Short mmCIF file of C-alpha atoms and ligand atoms in Angstrom, two decimals:
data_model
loop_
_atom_site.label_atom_id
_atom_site.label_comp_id
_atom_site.label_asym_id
_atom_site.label_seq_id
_atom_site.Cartn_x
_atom_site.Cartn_y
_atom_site.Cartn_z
CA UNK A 1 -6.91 -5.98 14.57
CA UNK A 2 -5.86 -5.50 18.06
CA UNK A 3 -5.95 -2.66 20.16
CA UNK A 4 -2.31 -2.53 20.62
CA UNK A 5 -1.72 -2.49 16.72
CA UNK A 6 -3.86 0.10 16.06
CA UNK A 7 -2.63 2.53 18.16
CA UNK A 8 0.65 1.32 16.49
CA UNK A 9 -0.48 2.34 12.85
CA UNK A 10 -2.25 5.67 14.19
CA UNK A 11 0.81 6.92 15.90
CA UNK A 12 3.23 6.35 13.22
CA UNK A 13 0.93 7.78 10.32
CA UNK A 14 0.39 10.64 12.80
CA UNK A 15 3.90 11.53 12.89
CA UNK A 16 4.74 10.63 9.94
CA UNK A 17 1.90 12.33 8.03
CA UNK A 18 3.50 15.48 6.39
CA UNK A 19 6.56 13.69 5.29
CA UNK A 20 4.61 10.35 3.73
CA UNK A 21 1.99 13.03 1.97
CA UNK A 22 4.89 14.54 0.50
CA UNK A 23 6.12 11.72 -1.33
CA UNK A 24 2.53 10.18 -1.84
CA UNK A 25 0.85 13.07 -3.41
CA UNK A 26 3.91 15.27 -5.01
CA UNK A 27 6.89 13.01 -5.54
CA UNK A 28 5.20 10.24 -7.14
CA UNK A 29 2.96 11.58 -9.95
CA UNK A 30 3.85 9.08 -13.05
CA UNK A 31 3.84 6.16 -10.88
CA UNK A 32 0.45 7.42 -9.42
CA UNK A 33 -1.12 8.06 -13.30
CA UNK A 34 0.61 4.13 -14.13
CA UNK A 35 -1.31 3.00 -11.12
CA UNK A 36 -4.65 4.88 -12.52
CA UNK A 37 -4.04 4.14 -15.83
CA UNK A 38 -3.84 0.23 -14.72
CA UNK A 39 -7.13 -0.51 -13.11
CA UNK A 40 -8.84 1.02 -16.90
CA UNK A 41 -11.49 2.54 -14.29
CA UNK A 42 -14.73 3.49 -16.03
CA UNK A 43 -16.86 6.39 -15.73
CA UNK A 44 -19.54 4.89 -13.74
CA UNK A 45 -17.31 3.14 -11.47
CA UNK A 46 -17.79 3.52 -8.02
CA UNK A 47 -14.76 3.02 -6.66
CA UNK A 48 -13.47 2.73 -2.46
CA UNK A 49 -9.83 2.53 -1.71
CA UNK A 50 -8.96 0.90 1.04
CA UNK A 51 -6.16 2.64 3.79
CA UNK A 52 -6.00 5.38 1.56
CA UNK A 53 -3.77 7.85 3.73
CA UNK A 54 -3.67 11.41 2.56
CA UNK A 55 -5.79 10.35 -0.45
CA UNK A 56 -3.11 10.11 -3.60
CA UNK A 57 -4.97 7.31 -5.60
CA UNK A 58 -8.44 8.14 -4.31
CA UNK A 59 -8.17 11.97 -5.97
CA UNK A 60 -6.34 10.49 -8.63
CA UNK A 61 -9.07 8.60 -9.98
CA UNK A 62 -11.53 10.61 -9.43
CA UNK A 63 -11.69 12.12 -13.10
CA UNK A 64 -11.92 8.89 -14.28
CA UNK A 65 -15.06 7.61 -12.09
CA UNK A 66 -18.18 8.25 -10.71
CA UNK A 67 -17.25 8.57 -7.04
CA UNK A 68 -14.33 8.24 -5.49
CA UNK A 69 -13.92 6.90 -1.63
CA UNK A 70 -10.95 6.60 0.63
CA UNK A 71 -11.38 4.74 4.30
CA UNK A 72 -8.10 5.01 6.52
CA UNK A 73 -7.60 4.91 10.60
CA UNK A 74 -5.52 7.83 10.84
CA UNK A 75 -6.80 10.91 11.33
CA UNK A 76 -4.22 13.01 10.62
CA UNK A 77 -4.16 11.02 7.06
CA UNK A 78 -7.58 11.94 6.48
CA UNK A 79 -6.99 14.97 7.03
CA UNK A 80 -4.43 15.82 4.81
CA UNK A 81 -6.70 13.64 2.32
CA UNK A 82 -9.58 15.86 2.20
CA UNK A 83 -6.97 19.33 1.82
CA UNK A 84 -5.59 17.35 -1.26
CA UNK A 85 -9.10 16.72 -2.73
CA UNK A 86 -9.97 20.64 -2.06
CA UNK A 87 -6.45 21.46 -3.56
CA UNK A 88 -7.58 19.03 -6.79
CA UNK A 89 -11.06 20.07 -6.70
CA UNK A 90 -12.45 16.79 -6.53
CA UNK A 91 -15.75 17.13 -5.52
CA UNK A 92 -16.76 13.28 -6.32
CA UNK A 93 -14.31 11.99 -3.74
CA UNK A 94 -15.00 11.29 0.34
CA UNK A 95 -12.84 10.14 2.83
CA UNK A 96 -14.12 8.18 5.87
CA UNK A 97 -12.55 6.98 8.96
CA UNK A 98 -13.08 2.84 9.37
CA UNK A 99 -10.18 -0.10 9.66
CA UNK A 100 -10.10 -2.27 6.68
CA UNK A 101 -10.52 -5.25 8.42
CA UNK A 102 -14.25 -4.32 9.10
CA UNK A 103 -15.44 -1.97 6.48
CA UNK A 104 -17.89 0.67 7.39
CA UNK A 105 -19.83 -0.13 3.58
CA UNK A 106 -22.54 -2.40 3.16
CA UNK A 107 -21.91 -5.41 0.54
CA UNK A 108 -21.70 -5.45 -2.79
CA UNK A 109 -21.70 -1.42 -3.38
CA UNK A 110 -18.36 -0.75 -5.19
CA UNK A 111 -17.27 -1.62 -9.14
CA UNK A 112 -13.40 -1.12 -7.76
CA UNK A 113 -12.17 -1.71 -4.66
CA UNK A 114 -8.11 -1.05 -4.73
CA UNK A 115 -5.77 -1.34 -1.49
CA UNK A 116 -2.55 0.05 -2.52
CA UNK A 117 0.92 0.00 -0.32
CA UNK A 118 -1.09 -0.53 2.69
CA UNK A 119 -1.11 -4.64 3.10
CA UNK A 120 2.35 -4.73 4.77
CA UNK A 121 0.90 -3.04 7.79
CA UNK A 122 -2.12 -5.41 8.24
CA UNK A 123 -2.02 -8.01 10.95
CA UNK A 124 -4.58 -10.41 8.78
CA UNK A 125 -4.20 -9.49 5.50
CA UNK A 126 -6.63 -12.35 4.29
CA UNK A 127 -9.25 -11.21 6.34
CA UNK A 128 -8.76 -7.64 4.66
CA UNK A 129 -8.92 -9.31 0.99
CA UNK A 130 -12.26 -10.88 1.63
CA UNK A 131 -13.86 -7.36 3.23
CA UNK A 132 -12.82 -5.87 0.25
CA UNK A 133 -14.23 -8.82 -2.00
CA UNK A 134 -17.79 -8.66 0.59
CA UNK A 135 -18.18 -4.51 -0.55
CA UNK A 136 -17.42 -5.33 -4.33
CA UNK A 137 -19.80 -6.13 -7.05
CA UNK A 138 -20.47 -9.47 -7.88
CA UNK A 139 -18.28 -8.39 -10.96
CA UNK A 140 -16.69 -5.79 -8.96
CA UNK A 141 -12.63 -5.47 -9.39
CA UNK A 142 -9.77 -5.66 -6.68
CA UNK A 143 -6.78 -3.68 -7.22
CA UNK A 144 -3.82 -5.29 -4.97
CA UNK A 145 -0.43 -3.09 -5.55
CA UNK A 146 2.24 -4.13 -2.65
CA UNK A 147 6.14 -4.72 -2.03
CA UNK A 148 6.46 -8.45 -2.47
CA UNK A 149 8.43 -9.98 -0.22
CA UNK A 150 11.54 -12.69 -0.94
CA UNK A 151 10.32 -15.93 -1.45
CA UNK A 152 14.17 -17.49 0.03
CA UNK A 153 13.27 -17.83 3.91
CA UNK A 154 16.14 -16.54 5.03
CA UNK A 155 15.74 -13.15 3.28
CA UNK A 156 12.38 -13.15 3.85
CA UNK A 157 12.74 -13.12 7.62
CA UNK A 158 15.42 -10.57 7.46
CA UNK A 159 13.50 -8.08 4.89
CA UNK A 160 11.16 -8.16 7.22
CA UNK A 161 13.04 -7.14 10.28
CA UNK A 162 14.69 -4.23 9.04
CA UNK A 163 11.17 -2.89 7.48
CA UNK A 164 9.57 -3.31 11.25
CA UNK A 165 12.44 -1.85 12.44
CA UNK A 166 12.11 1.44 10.40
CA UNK A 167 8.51 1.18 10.98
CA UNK A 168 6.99 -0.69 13.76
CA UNK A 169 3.26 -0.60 11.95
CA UNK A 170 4.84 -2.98 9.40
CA UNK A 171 3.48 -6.62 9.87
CA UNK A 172 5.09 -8.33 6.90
CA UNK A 173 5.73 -7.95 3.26
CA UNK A 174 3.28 -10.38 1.80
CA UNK A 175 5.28 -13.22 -0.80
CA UNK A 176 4.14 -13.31 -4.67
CA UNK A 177 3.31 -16.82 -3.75
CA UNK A 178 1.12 -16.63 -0.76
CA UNK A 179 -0.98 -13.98 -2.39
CA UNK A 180 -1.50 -16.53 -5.39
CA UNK A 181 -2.82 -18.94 -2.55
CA UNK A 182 -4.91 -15.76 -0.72
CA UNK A 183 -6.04 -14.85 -4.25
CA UNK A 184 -7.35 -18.79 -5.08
CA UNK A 185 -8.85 -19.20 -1.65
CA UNK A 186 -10.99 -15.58 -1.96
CA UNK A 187 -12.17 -16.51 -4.77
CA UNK A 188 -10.35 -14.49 -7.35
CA UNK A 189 -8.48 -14.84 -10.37
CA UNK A 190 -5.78 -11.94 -11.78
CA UNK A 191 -7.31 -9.94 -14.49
CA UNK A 192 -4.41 -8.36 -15.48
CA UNK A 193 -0.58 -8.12 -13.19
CA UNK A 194 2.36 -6.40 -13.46
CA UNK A 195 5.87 -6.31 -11.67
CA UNK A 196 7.69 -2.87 -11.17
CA UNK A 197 11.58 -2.36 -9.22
CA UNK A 198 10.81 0.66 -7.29
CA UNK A 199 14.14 2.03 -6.65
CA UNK A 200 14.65 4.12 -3.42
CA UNK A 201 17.55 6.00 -1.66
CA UNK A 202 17.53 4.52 1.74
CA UNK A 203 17.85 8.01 2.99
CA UNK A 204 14.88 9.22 1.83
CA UNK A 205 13.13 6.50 3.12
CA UNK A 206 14.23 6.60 6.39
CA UNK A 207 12.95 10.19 6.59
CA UNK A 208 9.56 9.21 5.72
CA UNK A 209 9.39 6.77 8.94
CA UNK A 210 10.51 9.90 11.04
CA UNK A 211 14.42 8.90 11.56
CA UNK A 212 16.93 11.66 10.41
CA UNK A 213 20.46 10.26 9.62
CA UNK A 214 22.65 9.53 12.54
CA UNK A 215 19.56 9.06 15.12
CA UNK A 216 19.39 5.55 17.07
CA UNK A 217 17.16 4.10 14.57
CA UNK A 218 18.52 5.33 11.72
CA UNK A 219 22.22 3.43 12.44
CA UNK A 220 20.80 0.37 13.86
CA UNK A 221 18.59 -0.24 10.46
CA UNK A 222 21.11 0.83 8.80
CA UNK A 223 23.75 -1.26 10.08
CA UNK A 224 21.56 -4.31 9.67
CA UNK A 225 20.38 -3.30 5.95
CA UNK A 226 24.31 -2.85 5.02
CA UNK A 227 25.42 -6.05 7.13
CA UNK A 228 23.17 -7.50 4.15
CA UNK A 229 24.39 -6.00 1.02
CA UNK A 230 26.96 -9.13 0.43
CA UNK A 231 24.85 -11.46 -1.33
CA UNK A 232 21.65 -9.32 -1.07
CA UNK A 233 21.07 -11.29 2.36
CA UNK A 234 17.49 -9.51 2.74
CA UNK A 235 16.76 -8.70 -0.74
CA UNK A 236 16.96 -5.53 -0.93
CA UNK A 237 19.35 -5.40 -4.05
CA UNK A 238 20.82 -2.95 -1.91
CA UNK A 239 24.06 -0.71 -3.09
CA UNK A 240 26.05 1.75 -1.20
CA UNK A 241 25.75 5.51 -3.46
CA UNK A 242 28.05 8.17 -1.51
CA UNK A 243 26.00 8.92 1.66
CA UNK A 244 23.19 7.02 0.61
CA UNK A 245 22.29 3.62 0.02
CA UNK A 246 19.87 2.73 -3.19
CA UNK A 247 17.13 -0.34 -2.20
CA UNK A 248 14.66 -1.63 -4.28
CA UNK A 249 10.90 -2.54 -3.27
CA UNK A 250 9.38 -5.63 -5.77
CA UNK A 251 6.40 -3.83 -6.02
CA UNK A 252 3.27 -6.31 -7.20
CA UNK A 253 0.94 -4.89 -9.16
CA UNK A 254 -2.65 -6.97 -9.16
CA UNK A 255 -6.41 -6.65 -10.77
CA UNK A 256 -8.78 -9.05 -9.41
CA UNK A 257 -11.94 -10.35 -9.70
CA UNK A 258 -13.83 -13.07 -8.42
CA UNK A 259 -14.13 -16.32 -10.50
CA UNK A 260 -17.27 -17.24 -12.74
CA UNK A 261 -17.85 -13.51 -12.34
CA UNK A 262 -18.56 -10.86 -15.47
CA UNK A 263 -15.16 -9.47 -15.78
CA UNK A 264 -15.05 -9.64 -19.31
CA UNK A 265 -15.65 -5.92 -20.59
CA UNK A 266 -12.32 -5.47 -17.91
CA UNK A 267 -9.72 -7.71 -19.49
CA UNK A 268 -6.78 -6.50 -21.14
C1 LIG B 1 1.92 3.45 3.82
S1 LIG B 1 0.43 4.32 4.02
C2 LIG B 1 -0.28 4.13 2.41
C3 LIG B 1 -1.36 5.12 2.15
C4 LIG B 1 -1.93 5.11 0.72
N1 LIG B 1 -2.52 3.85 0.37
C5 LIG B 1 -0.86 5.51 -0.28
O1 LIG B 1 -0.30 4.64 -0.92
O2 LIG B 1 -0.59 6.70 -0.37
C6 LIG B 1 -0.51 3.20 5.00
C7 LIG B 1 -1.87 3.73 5.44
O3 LIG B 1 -2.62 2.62 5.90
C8 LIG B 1 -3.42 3.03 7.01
N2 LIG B 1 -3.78 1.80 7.72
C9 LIG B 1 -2.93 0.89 8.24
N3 LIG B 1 -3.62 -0.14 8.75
C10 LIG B 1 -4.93 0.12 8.53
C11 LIG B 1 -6.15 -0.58 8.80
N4 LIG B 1 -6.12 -1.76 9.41
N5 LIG B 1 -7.32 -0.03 8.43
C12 LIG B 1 -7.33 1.18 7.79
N6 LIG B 1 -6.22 1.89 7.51
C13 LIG B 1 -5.04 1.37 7.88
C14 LIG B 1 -2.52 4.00 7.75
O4 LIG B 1 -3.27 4.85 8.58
C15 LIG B 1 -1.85 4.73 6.58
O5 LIG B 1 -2.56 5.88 6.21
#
């Protein structure tokens, strides 16, 4: 990852911190125990997740594991990780700083390795996918759960410029079909997968990037996110509600592991 882009991704999780806790760790509790319940973690799993901001899935899972890591870049995420864990009284959890493109664990160390609505903001999200499959098990699992972008071009390229243009950390909403091909060249094959429609206000969302209605960014990704509502132009599935605007995030849900590996006590 470049220098450039880091500093990108720590100054927008730094400012953003409080408000993106909020929502991670108190406004999202059944799709956080969904998320847990998915990956059917066992009790001597040791498990790492991967950009794990202020900690939500990490402490989650804890209960359900035998240790419990997070790695992230920001500070100020980390932070507010390790106050969550005291809050939870999680003592089998840790949070480290380290990028995710170089992992600060040595290989083959974890039974779960998860990386969850963190791969939009990674320059080379291959690269990412095989550090996390280098610090798994030989019959280790990967938990993948992302926004998928549109597979039309046209959408795909707009989606993505209003999402950088609420947030400038975002790279690009990954397409169901070019994880498939990331997934087949790593290695891996999908233990179990699942599609969910997030539904957001637009609102709401724009607060957790930092931009209050009726500031400069606020209008112009607004105007470009309603200039697309007529024929869901960045597909969005967006809708005008009163002030508000409802969008919906595709949200991927994938368990991984590699091929030819011992998986089978894990399948559904
Ligand atoms: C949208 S938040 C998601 C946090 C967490 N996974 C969750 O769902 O609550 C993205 C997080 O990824 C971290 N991040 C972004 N790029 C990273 C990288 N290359 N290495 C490590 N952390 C990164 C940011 O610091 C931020 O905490």
């Amino acid at each position: 990852m470049s220098k450039k882009h880091k500093e990108i991704v720590q100054k927008q999780f730094t400012k953003t911190a409080e408000a993106f806790t909020t929502f991670a760790v108190r406004d999202t509790p059944e799709i956080l125990k969904e998320k847990v319940e998915f990956v059917k973690a066992q009790p001597t799993d040791l498990a790492l997740d991967v950009a794990c901001g202020p900690g939500a899935f990490a402490v989650a899972i804890a209960p359900r594991v035998q240790f419990s890591w997070g790695v992230d870049l920001t500070d100020e995420m980390l932070r507010r990780a390790r106050a969550f864990q005291a809050e939870k009284q999680a003592l089998n959890a840790a949070f480290v700083r380290g990028e995710a493109e170089m992992l600060p664990f040595r290989d083959g160390g974890f039974d779960l390795v998860a990386c969850q609505c963190s791969f939009h903001h990674l320059p080379k999200p291959a690269q990412v996918l095989a550090e996390m499959v280098r610090v798994a098990k030989p019959a280790g699992r990967l938990l993948i759960i992302d926004p998928l972008g549109p597979e039309s071009d046209a959408k795909f390229e707009l989606y993505n410029r209003i999402e950088v243009l609420r947030d400038p950390s975002h790279t690009l909403t990954v397409r169901l079909t070019e994880y498939l091909r990331m997934f087949d060249e790593a290695g891996l094959e999908i233990l179990r997968q699942a599609l969910r429609r997030r539904q957001r206000s637009f609102n709401n969302w724009m607060l957790r990037a930092g931009h209050a209605p009726g500031t400069k960014r606020y209008l112009e990704t607004r105007e470009l996110l309603e200039g697309s509502i007529a024929g869901d132009k960045a597909g969005f599935s967006a809708q005008l509600q009163g002030d508000d605007i409802q969008i919906v995030h595709n949200e991927g849900m994938f368990l991984l592991t590699r091929k030819n590996s011992d998986g089978a006590s894990v399948r559904p």
